[in-house]
Amino acid sequence: MTRAEIEAKVDKLATQVRRDYLDRNPVLICVLKGSFVFTADLVRRLDFPLEIEFVQLSSYGKGTESSGKIKVEKYLRYPIEGRDVLVTEDIVDTGITIAFLLDYLRREKPASLKLCALVDKPSRRQVQVAIDYLGFTVPDKFLVGYGLDCDENFRYLPDICVLEEQP
Ligand code: 5GP
Ligand code: MG
């Protein structure tokens, strides 16, 4: 996806989020690290009161293969009970990471809980996840750029690119 395609998509997502959350002072929860660029671009298009929180989970070890295990690196610091919560995630792949996070957040009793994901890879899904606001649906390729990394590299790239396999 080129930066122009990403911009147009984030515009569209911001319009939808604005329509639904305008008077609700929502809490946006950015899932670090991959979602930081997307979340920043999204909130810059939102012109109403909202709060931003960060959580960090890691399911991927080194390289492009998931370890299958989720490690919680950083939890919420403020209560979300009774709040309208929108999680902003970079990619929903197997769904394991985001399903784990949504279960955890649900136990904190938010008034509502929805998911906004920039990219969906439905062919890899192992756990059902409802994505309320979705950017792109892509085939099973490993993506980098626009916040997405491979071993912490490539996050700075302005476009989302397919990482070619090593020969
Ligand atoms: P899941 O638990 O859904 O399998 O994995 C979700 C997380 O793995 C995403 O939030 C993302 O951080 C990472 N991930 C999944 N697919 C890709 C990909 O193609 N590229 C990168 N850089 N990260 C990915
Ligand atoms: Mg992520």
Short mmCIF file of C-alpha atoms and ligand atoms in Angstrom, two decimals, residues 31-35 57-60 88-92 97-98 148-149 155, ligand 2:
data_model
loop_
_atom_site.label_atom_id
_atom_site.label_comp_id
_atom_site.label_asym_id
_atom_site.label_seq_id
_atom_site.Cartn_x
_atom_site.Cartn_y
_atom_site.Cartn_z
CA VAL A 31 -1.39 -1.45 20.69
CA LEU A 32 2.36 -0.88 20.67
CA LYS A 33 4.58 -0.89 18.89
CA GLY A 34 3.22 -1.58 15.41
CA SER A 35 0.15 0.65 15.70
CA LEU A 57 1.86 -7.01 23.77
CA SER A 58 4.24 -9.15 21.83
CA SER A 59 3.42 -12.37 20.08
CA TYR A 60 6.16 -12.30 17.52
CA THR A 88 -6.42 0.68 17.40
CA GLU A 89 -4.36 -2.23 16.11
CA ASP A 90 -2.01 -2.53 13.16
CA ILE A 91 -2.68 -6.07 11.91
CA VAL A 92 -5.08 -8.83 12.85
CA THR A 97 -3.05 -11.25 20.24
CA ILE A 98 -6.09 -9.03 19.83
CA LEU A 148 5.33 -2.36 11.07
CA ASP A 149 8.66 -4.01 11.69
CA ARG A 155 9.11 0.87 10.87
MG MG B 2 0.63 -5.32 16.88
#
